[in-house]
mmCIF file of C-alpha atoms in Angstrom:
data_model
loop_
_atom_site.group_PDB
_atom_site.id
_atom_site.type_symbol
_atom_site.label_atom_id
_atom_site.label_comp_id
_atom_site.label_asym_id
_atom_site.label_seq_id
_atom_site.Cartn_x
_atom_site.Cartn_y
_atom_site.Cartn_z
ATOM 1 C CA UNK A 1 59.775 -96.449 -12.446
ATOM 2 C CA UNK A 2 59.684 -98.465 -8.842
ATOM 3 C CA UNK A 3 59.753 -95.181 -7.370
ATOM 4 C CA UNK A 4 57.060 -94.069 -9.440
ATOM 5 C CA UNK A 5 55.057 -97.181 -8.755
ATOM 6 C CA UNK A 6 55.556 -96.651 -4.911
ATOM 7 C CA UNK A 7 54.317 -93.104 -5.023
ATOM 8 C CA UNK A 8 51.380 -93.821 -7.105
ATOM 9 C CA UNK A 9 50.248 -96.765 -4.219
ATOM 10 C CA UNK A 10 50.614 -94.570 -1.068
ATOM 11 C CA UNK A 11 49.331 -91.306 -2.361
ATOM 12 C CA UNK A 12 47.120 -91.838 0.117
ATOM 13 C CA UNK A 13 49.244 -93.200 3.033
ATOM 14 C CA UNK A 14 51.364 -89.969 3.149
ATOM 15 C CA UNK A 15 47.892 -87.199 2.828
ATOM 16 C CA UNK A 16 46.633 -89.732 6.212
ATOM 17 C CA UNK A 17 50.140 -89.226 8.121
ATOM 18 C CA UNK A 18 50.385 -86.044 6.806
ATOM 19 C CA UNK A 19 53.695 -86.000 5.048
ATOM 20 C CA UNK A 20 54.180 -83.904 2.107
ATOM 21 C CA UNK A 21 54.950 -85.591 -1.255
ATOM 22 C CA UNK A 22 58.029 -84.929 -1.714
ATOM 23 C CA UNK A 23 59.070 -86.082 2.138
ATOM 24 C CA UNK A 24 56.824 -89.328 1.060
ATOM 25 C CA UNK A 25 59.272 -89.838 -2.216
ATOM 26 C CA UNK A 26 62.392 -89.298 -0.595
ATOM 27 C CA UNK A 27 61.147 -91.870 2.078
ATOM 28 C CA UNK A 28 59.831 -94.110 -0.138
ATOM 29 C CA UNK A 29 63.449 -93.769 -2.774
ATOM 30 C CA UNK A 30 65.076 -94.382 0.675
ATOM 31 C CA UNK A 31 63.783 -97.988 1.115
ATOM 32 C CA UNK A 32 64.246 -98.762 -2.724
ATOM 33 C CA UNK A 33 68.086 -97.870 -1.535
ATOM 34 C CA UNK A 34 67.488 -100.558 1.220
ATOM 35 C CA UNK A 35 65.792 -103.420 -1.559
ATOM 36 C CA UNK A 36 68.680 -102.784 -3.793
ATOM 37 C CA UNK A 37 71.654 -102.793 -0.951
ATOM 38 C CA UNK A 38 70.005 -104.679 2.210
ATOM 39 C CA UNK A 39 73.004 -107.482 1.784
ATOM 40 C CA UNK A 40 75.928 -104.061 2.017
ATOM 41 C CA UNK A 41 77.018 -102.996 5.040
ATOM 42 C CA UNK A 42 74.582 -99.992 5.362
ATOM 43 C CA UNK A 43 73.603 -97.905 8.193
ATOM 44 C CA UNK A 44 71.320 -95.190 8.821
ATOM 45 C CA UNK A 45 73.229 -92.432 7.628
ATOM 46 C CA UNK A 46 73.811 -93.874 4.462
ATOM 47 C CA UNK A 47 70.408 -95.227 4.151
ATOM 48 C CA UNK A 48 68.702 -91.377 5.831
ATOM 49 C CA UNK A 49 71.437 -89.480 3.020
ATOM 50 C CA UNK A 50 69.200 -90.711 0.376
ATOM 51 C CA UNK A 51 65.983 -89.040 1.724
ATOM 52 C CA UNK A 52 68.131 -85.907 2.341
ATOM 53 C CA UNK A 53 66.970 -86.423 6.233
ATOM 54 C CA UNK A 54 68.488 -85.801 9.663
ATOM 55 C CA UNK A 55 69.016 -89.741 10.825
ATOM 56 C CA UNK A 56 66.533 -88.678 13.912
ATOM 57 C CA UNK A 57 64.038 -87.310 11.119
ATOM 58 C CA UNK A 58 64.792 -89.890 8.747
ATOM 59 C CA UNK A 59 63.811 -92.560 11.286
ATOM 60 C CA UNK A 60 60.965 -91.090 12.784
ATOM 61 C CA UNK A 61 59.224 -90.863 8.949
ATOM 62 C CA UNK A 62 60.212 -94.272 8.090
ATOM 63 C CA UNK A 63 58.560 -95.853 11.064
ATOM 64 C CA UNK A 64 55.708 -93.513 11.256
ATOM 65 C CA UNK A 65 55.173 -94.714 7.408
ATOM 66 C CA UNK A 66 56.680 -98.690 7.159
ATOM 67 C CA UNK A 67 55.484 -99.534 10.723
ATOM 68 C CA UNK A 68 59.467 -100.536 11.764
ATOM 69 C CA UNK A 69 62.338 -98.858 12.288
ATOM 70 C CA UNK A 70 65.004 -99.431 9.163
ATOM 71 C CA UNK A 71 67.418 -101.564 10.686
ATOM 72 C CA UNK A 72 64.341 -103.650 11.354
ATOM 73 C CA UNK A 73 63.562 -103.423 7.531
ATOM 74 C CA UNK A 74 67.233 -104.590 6.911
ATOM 75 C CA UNK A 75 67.257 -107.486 9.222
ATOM 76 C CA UNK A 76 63.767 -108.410 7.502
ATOM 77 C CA UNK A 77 64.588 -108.196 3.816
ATOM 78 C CA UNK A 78 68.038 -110.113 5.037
ATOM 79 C CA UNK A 79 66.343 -112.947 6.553
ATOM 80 C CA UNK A 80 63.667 -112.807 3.976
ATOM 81 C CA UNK A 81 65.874 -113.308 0.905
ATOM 82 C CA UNK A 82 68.206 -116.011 3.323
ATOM 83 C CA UNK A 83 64.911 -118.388 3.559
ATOM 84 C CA UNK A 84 65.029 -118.302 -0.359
ATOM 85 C CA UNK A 85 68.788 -119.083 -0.292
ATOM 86 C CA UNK A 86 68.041 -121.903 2.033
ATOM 87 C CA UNK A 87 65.441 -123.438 0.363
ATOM 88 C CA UNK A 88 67.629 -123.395 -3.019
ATOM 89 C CA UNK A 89 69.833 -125.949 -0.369
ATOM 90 C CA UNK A 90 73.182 -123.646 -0.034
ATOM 91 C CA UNK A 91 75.323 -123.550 2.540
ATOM 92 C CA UNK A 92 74.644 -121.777 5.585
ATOM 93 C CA UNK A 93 78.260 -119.953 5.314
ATOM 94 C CA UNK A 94 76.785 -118.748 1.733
ATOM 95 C CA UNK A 95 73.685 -117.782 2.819
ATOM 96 C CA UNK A 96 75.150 -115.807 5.518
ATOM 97 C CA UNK A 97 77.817 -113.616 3.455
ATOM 98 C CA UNK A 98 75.095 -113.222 0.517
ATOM 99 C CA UNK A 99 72.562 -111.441 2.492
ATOM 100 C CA UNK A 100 74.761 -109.609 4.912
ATOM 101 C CA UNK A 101 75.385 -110.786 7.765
ATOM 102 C CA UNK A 102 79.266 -110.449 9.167
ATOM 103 C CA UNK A 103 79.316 -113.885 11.789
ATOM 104 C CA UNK A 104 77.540 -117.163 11.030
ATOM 105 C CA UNK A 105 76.751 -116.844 15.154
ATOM 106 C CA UNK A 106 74.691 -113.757 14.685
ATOM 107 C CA UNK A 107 72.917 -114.642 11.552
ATOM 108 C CA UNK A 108 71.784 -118.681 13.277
ATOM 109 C CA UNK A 109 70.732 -116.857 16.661
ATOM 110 C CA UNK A 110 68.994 -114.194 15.045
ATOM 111 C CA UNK A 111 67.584 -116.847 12.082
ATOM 112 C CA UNK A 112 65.998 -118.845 14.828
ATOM 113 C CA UNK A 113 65.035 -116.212 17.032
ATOM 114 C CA UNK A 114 62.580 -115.004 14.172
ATOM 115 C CA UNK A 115 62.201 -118.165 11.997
ATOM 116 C CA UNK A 116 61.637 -120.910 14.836
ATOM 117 C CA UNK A 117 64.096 -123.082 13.168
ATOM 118 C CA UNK A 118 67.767 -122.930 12.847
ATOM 119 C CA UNK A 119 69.327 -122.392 9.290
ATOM 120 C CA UNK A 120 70.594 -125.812 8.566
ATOM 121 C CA UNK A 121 67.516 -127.262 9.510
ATOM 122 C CA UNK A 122 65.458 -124.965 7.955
ATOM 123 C CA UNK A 123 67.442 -125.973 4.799
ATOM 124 C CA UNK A 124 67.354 -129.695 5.108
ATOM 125 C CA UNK A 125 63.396 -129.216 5.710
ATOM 126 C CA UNK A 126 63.291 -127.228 2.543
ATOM 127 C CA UNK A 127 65.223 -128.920 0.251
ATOM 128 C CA UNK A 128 63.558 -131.945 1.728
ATOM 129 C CA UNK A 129 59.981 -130.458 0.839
ATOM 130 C CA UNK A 130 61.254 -129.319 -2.369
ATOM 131 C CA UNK A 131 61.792 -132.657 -3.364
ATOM 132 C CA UNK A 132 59.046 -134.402 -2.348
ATOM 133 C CA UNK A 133 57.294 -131.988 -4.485
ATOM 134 C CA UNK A 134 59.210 -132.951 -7.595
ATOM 135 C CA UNK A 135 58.870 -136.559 -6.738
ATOM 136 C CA UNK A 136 54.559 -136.257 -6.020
ATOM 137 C CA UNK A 137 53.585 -132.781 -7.786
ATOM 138 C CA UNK A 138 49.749 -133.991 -7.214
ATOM 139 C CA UNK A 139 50.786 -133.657 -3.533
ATOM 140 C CA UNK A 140 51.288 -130.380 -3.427
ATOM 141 C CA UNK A 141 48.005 -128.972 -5.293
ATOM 142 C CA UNK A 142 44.952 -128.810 -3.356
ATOM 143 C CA UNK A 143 42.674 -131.837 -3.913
ATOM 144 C CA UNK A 144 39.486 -129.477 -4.933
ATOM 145 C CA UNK A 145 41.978 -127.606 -8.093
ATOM 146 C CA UNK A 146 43.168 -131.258 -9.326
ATOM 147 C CA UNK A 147 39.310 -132.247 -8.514
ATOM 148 C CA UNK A 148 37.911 -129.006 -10.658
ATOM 149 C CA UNK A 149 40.458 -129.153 -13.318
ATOM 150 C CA UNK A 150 40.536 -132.998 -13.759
ATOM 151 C CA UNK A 151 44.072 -133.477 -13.091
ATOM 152 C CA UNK A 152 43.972 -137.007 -11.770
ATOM 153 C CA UNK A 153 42.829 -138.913 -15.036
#
């Protein structure tokens, strides 16, 4: 069904980078592998066996389609999905084993390299705006949809 989805969306993607359909699926069923296993310990050829690709090939396609090589796709999804484990206030040990990463070193240097912050702070910032917004839900709506919708009477 996802796959189906994908393939319906890009139709026209793979006819302007001319890739055949079926090299478009097998790309595109190759980065539903990555959504569903991104915290695993994958690598290319595991992730390039499910397009039925050369790892070369495989890698070529899925940058000439995504716009970023896979591991970059990985470390993206993993950080991605580590901001939402964050802002849900666990630990930064949890975080890091839940998405994938194998040393809390690699996973703060690389967190802040790309985030700006480092984890724990990104967490206490989160949970801290996360509960500010429980405490003054007005604050976070914009003043013209509680002005429209009559929210402050």
């Amino acid at each position: 069904q996802q796959l189906l989805s994908y393939f319906n969306s890009f139709k026209l993607l793979a006819s302007k980078l001319q890739l055949t359909t079926d090299i478009y699926q097998r790309i595109a069923a190759a980065k539903i592998f990555i959504d569903d296993n991104y915290q695993q310990d994958i690598d290319l050829e595991q992730i390039s066996k499910q397009a039925f690709l050369s790892r070369f090939h495989f890698h070529r396609l899925f940058r000439q389609v995504y716009k970023r090589t896979p591991l970059q796709y990985v470390t993206q999804k993993r950080l991605d999905k580590a901001k939402d484990l964050l802002s849900e206030n666990k630990s930064v040990t949890e975080v890091c084993g839940e998405v994938g990463f194998e040393s809390i070193g690699s996973f703060s240097v690389l967190f802040k390299k790309e985030i700006g912050f480092a984890p724990q702070y990104y967490r206490n910032m989160a949970y801290k705006k996360k509960m500010e917004q429980l405490a003054q839900p007005k604050k976070a709506i914009p003043h013209c949809f509680i002005e429209s919708y009559r929210l402050d009477k």
